[in-house]
Amino acid sequence: MLGAAFLYMGIHKVLDPAEFLRLVRQYDLTNNSLILNTLAAALPWFEVFCGFLLVTGIAVRGAALVTLAMLLPFSLVVLKRAIAMASTQGLAFCAVQFDCGCGGGEIIICHKLIENCGLMLIGIWLLFCRPQKLALRYSLFGQA
Amino acid sequence: MVKPSAKSVFREGIIIALVGAVLAFAANALSPKGLNLKRNYFPGDDLATASPSPSGNQTTTNGLINVPVTEENIVARLKAKGLQPLGTSEVKKLFDDIRYQQSSLIFIDVRSDHEYEEGHIPGAHHFDYYYPQNDVGPVVAACQPAEQIVVYCGGGKCDASEQATLMLRDNAGIAANKLFLYTGGMTEWKEKNFPVETGPRNSGKLMDSSHGK
């Protein structure tokens, strides 16, 4: 499920990197164009790669760790922006709606944060669960 | 449950991160929609001045976050950057001006190829601001003899027209007093049921105005 989510979100962004660039810019993370462009250019493909690994069962724990490393800071950044928008526009937090750049257009922020928490829990579970029979190569270094 | 070694999981993560990064950069370089990492796509953001805002809200360097998107805010921000914004009625007058037929007045659409083909102001030149390498040369050539150039995109929160105008002024050497920005963009143009051409430039195929948007 985590792999499929990342594959879907990554492919959605890969198809329109310019749009993803515009969305990443809205978070005002950096004034440096090289860093901004690198994030927007590389992150979607990186998501597709990690999603592919998870779906095919290759290096699952490592891929889960990397997806957690992406999910956590991204969720915090989205949360920060939603709080700022709620404050500026005088909206209830769960009424805030915008295109977070996650893939899939505008979302209600509460739904996205709950979804991300669910994905993070799946990621944490994958770190500790036993290797699955259908996985191609569950661990890069043999039995973990 | 098998308890994984933290060290091996961490090592696996590092390898995936490194391999993933290499593949990501390679894919971006090979993809026809890949981004140019060295390009500053938002030159207007370097002018880190606070735009005047009726509500008194703070703005960030790109002037977009946390600021209500109103015509007043957009016009104020554009003027602060030395640009010349135009409203829909002014743009329609220019569209009807005889000089538009004589090419001494031109329109430039800077949206994506797909959006342009779906519908644009009749006779408008086109280059995709985010992928200009394909079409910007002929457009810049058309700008040289023109007395007035109106640049537009989708309108609303779309600021590609702003960035493209700055690019034409600062990189292509087009005189600032010739450049104008249609703030309402294609959204407002269609809302007014003004003529919309589909397909390539000067195709002659006009969208049925009863469709509205």
XYZ file of C-alpha atoms in Angstrom:
357
model
C 0.000 0.000 0.000
C 2.830 2.381 0.892
C 4.645 1.490 -2.326
C 1.537 1.928 -4.434
C 0.882 5.332 -2.843
C 4.402 6.525 -3.578
C 4.283 5.135 -7.112
C 1.005 6.922 -7.781
C 2.135 10.221 -6.262
C 5.541 10.066 -7.940
C 4.173 9.295 -11.408
C 1.635 12.084 -11.081
C 4.462 14.554 -10.436
C 6.848 13.132 -13.011
C 4.268 13.826 -15.715
C 4.283 17.569 -14.934
C 7.499 18.617 -13.175
C 6.895 22.308 -13.913
C 3.645 22.194 -11.956
C 5.418 20.439 -9.070
C 8.111 23.123 -9.171
C 5.435 25.816 -8.821
C 3.894 23.952 -5.884
C 7.202 23.398 -4.071
C 7.947 27.106 -4.473
C 4.780 27.959 -2.565
C 6.326 26.508 0.585
C 9.019 29.168 0.466
C 11.642 26.657 1.649
C 14.551 28.368 -0.051
C 15.509 31.358 -2.181
C 18.207 29.321 -3.895
C 16.996 28.335 -7.364
C 19.424 25.392 -7.628
C 18.095 23.798 -4.432
C 14.487 24.467 -5.439
C 14.998 23.028 -8.922
C 16.832 19.990 -7.542
C 14.008 19.224 -5.117
C 11.357 19.587 -7.791
C 13.301 17.662 -10.422
C 14.586 14.751 -8.355
C 11.919 14.119 -5.717
C 9.226 12.735 -8.038
C 11.601 10.241 -9.635
C 12.893 9.325 -6.206
C 9.341 8.606 -5.071
C 8.750 6.409 -8.102
C 11.953 4.489 -7.353
C 11.064 3.906 -3.699
C 7.493 2.970 -4.606
C 8.812 0.459 -7.126
C 11.109 -1.123 -4.540
C 8.282 -1.469 -2.032
C 5.802 -2.872 -4.510
C 8.274 -5.458 -5.826
C 9.605 -6.300 -2.373
C 13.220 -5.239 -2.910
C 15.180 -3.857 0.035
C 11.885 -3.253 1.784
C 13.163 -2.048 5.131
C 15.630 0.376 3.568
C 12.985 1.691 1.185
C 10.537 2.058 4.097
C 13.167 4.010 6.023
C 13.746 6.342 3.081
C 10.009 6.899 2.549
C 9.649 7.726 6.244
C 12.518 10.201 5.843
C 10.508 11.862 3.064
C 7.064 11.656 4.688
C 7.945 13.179 8.035
C 9.515 16.497 6.973
C 7.027 16.888 4.134
C 4.101 16.409 6.513
C 5.573 19.007 8.868
C 6.001 21.503 6.027
C 2.419 20.961 4.872
C 1.197 21.348 8.451
C 3.116 24.607 8.837
C 1.638 26.014 5.640
C -1.879 24.953 6.606
C -1.544 26.665 9.987
C -0.326 29.839 8.247
C -3.210 29.764 5.778
C -5.768 29.134 8.509
C -4.390 32.070 10.455
C -4.208 34.447 7.471
C -7.567 33.574 5.980
C -9.393 33.136 9.264
C -10.414 29.554 8.521
C -10.817 26.568 10.808
C -7.758 24.362 10.448
C -9.691 21.464 8.919
C -11.368 23.802 6.439
C -8.027 24.644 4.831
C -7.769 23.221 1.344
C -4.928 23.528 -1.170
C -2.801 21.623 -3.624
C 0.052 20.446 -1.405
C 2.030 19.033 -4.336
C 1.433 15.502 -3.092
C -0.117 14.425 -6.371
C -3.860 14.456 -6.831
C -4.760 18.140 -6.840
C -6.338 20.141 -4.023
C -6.885 18.319 -0.761
C -8.466 19.008 2.597
C -5.463 19.321 4.837
C -6.804 17.246 7.725
C -7.426 14.315 5.390
C -3.907 14.558 3.963
C -2.269 14.667 7.392
C -4.290 11.665 8.603
C -3.371 9.836 5.389
C 0.312 10.636 5.887
C 0.184 9.440 9.493
C -1.291 6.182 8.240
C 1.459 5.828 5.636
C 4.117 6.527 8.273
C 2.660 3.851 10.535
C 2.787 1.388 7.639
C 6.400 2.419 7.030
C 7.298 1.830 10.672
C 5.573 -1.554 10.587
C 7.550 -2.512 7.462
C 10.789 -1.756 9.310
C 10.058 -4.545 11.761
C 7.847 -7.077 10.050
C 9.190 -10.394 8.857
C 10.193 -10.893 5.211
C 7.263 -11.673 2.919
C 7.301 -14.694 0.607
C 6.286 -12.689 -2.459
C 9.145 -10.202 -2.046
C 11.844 -10.425 -4.709
C 14.656 -9.566 -2.326
C 13.364 -8.359 1.029
C 16.779 -7.379 2.291
C 19.859 -6.403 0.293
C 22.107 -8.084 2.842
C 20.465 -11.517 3.132
C 18.586 -12.411 6.336
C 18.062 -9.339 8.522
C 8.843 -11.433 14.063
C 12.446 -11.177 12.849
C 14.221 -8.313 14.543
C 16.218 -6.475 11.894
C 19.674 -5.138 12.620
C 19.394 -1.339 12.817
C 22.794 -0.978 11.223
C 21.852 -3.103 8.208
C 18.557 -1.262 7.740
C 20.344 2.068 7.928
C 22.981 0.857 5.463
C 20.253 -0.336 3.123
C 18.553 3.055 3.383
C 21.763 4.890 2.503
C 22.318 2.684 -0.552
C 18.739 3.223 -1.716
C 19.061 6.971 -1.182
C 22.286 7.143 -3.205
C 21.078 4.912 -6.027
C 17.727 6.685 -6.048
C 19.385 10.090 -6.283
C 21.566 9.000 -9.220
C 18.578 7.510 -11.038
C 16.449 10.585 -10.290
C 18.978 13.013 -11.725
C 19.564 10.802 -14.741
C 15.828 10.506 -15.381
C 15.403 14.277 -15.111
C 18.250 14.842 -17.557
C 16.805 12.392 -20.080
C 13.152 13.311 -19.734
C 11.776 15.757 -22.334
C 9.965 17.433 -19.432
C 13.072 17.543 -17.266
C 13.855 20.747 -15.414
C 17.023 22.754 -15.987
C 18.651 22.723 -12.540
C 20.725 25.834 -13.185
C 17.906 28.028 -14.413
C 16.202 30.561 -12.162
C 12.558 29.973 -13.101
C 11.314 32.739 -10.828
C 13.521 35.793 -11.357
C 10.809 37.988 -9.896
C 11.323 36.363 -6.506
C 14.798 37.878 -6.179
C 13.241 41.277 -5.663
C 12.491 40.676 -1.979
C 10.419 43.785 -1.395
C 7.242 43.705 0.608
C 4.323 44.285 -1.733
C 1.677 46.668 -0.471
C -1.388 44.793 0.649
C -4.720 46.271 1.708
C -5.081 43.756 4.510
C -1.629 44.570 5.841
C -0.533 40.930 5.663
C 3.154 40.132 5.513
C 4.339 38.747 2.213
C 7.193 36.397 1.547
C 9.777 36.886 -1.155
C 7.603 35.406 -3.861
C 4.639 37.508 -2.811
C 2.314 34.541 -3.182
C 2.074 32.789 0.139
C -0.435 34.019 2.680
C -1.505 36.975 0.554
C -5.076 37.027 -0.720
C -5.021 36.893 -4.515
C -6.844 40.089 -5.430
C -6.490 42.244 -8.527
C -5.248 45.062 -6.326
C -2.472 42.969 -4.768
C -1.389 41.595 -8.142
C -1.273 45.026 -9.808
C 0.626 46.538 -6.876
C 3.180 43.747 -6.908
C 3.712 44.008 -10.662
C 4.131 47.774 -10.601
C 6.648 47.462 -7.777
C 8.736 45.356 -10.167
C 8.552 47.942 -12.939
C 5.996 45.986 -14.978
C 2.917 47.336 -16.761
C -0.262 45.376 -15.930
C -3.393 45.644 -18.072
C -6.998 44.678 -17.363
C -9.332 42.808 -19.679
C -11.020 45.883 -21.158
C -7.655 47.446 -22.047
C -6.432 44.202 -23.586
C -9.619 43.830 -25.641
C -9.090 47.318 -27.056
C -5.580 46.358 -28.091
C -6.890 43.127 -29.629
C -9.300 45.189 -31.760
C -6.597 47.724 -32.649
C -5.560 47.753 -36.321
C -1.923 47.465 -35.213
C -2.604 43.891 -34.089
C -3.327 42.934 -37.698
C -0.129 44.688 -38.757
C 2.064 42.832 -36.227
C 3.302 46.042 -34.627
C 1.316 44.883 -31.609
C 1.640 41.234 -30.569
C 0.269 38.917 -27.904
C 2.330 36.159 -26.286
C 0.830 33.138 -24.526
C 3.312 31.521 -22.114
C 1.269 28.532 -20.930
C 1.992 24.900 -21.787
C 1.657 23.596 -25.363
C -1.453 21.676 -24.402
C -3.162 24.667 -22.785
C -2.293 26.870 -25.783
C -3.747 24.414 -28.285
C -6.919 24.049 -26.239
C -7.605 27.732 -26.644
C -5.683 30.993 -26.898
C -6.226 34.601 -27.911
C -6.432 34.497 -31.732
C -3.088 35.159 -33.364
C -1.139 35.014 -30.108
C 2.445 33.815 -30.329
C 3.410 31.040 -27.960
C 6.286 29.694 -25.971
C 6.041 27.518 -22.879
C 7.754 29.574 -20.170
C 9.008 26.430 -18.400
C 10.355 24.876 -21.627
C 11.220 27.900 -23.754
C 14.046 26.345 -25.734
C 11.631 25.075 -28.401
C 9.844 28.264 -29.344
C 11.297 31.322 -27.658
C 13.657 32.237 -30.537
C 10.955 33.067 -33.115
C 8.891 34.811 -30.442
C 11.782 37.069 -29.453
C 12.332 37.793 -33.155
C 8.665 38.842 -33.443
C 9.114 41.102 -30.391
C 11.927 43.128 -31.927
C 9.894 45.121 -34.490
C 6.758 45.251 -32.320
C 5.793 48.486 -30.584
C 3.675 46.816 -27.937
C 3.819 43.274 -26.527
C 1.114 41.818 -24.295
C 2.108 38.729 -22.319
C -0.471 36.505 -20.637
C -0.966 33.118 -19.014
C -3.937 31.636 -17.165
C -4.614 34.588 -14.883
C -5.375 34.406 -11.145
C -2.485 32.770 -9.291
C -0.606 31.985 -12.503
C 2.518 34.151 -12.533
C 4.253 32.618 -15.547
C 3.389 35.758 -17.516
C 5.145 37.873 -14.887
C 8.240 35.683 -14.933
C 8.216 35.512 -18.741
C 7.942 39.301 -19.024
C 10.925 39.701 -16.702
C 12.816 37.146 -18.792
C 12.037 39.026 -22.021
C 13.097 42.302 -20.424
C 16.211 41.161 -18.583
C 17.496 38.277 -20.716
C 16.187 38.905 -24.229
C 16.777 42.657 -24.138
C 13.204 43.690 -25.006
C 12.565 47.300 -23.981
C 10.543 47.509 -20.779
C 8.202 50.171 -22.125
C 7.033 47.788 -24.880
C 6.079 45.003 -22.476
C 2.626 44.711 -20.924
C 1.090 42.030 -18.767
C -2.505 40.870 -19.032
C -3.335 40.065 -15.409
C -6.716 38.446 -16.053
C -5.224 35.946 -18.477
C -7.088 33.345 -20.452
C -9.528 32.694 -17.619
C -10.988 36.198 -17.746
C -10.796 36.349 -21.537
C -12.954 33.236 -21.796
C -15.338 34.442 -19.075
C -16.067 37.501 -21.213
C -16.801 35.217 -24.192
C -14.155 36.931 -26.298
C -12.818 35.088 -29.370
C -10.743 32.004 -28.603
C -8.690 30.240 -31.231
C -7.853 26.539 -30.944
C -4.991 24.560 -32.429
C -1.863 26.227 -33.774
C -1.422 29.971 -34.203
C -3.632 31.538 -36.902
C -5.419 28.238 -37.463
C -8.618 30.180 -37.987
C -10.513 27.688 -35.810
C -12.504 29.649 -33.277
C -14.086 28.073 -30.216
C -17.853 28.393 -30.042
C -18.326 31.352 -27.672
C -21.536 29.877 -26.285
C -19.349 27.329 -24.470
C -18.060 30.120 -22.236
C -14.960 28.655 -20.554
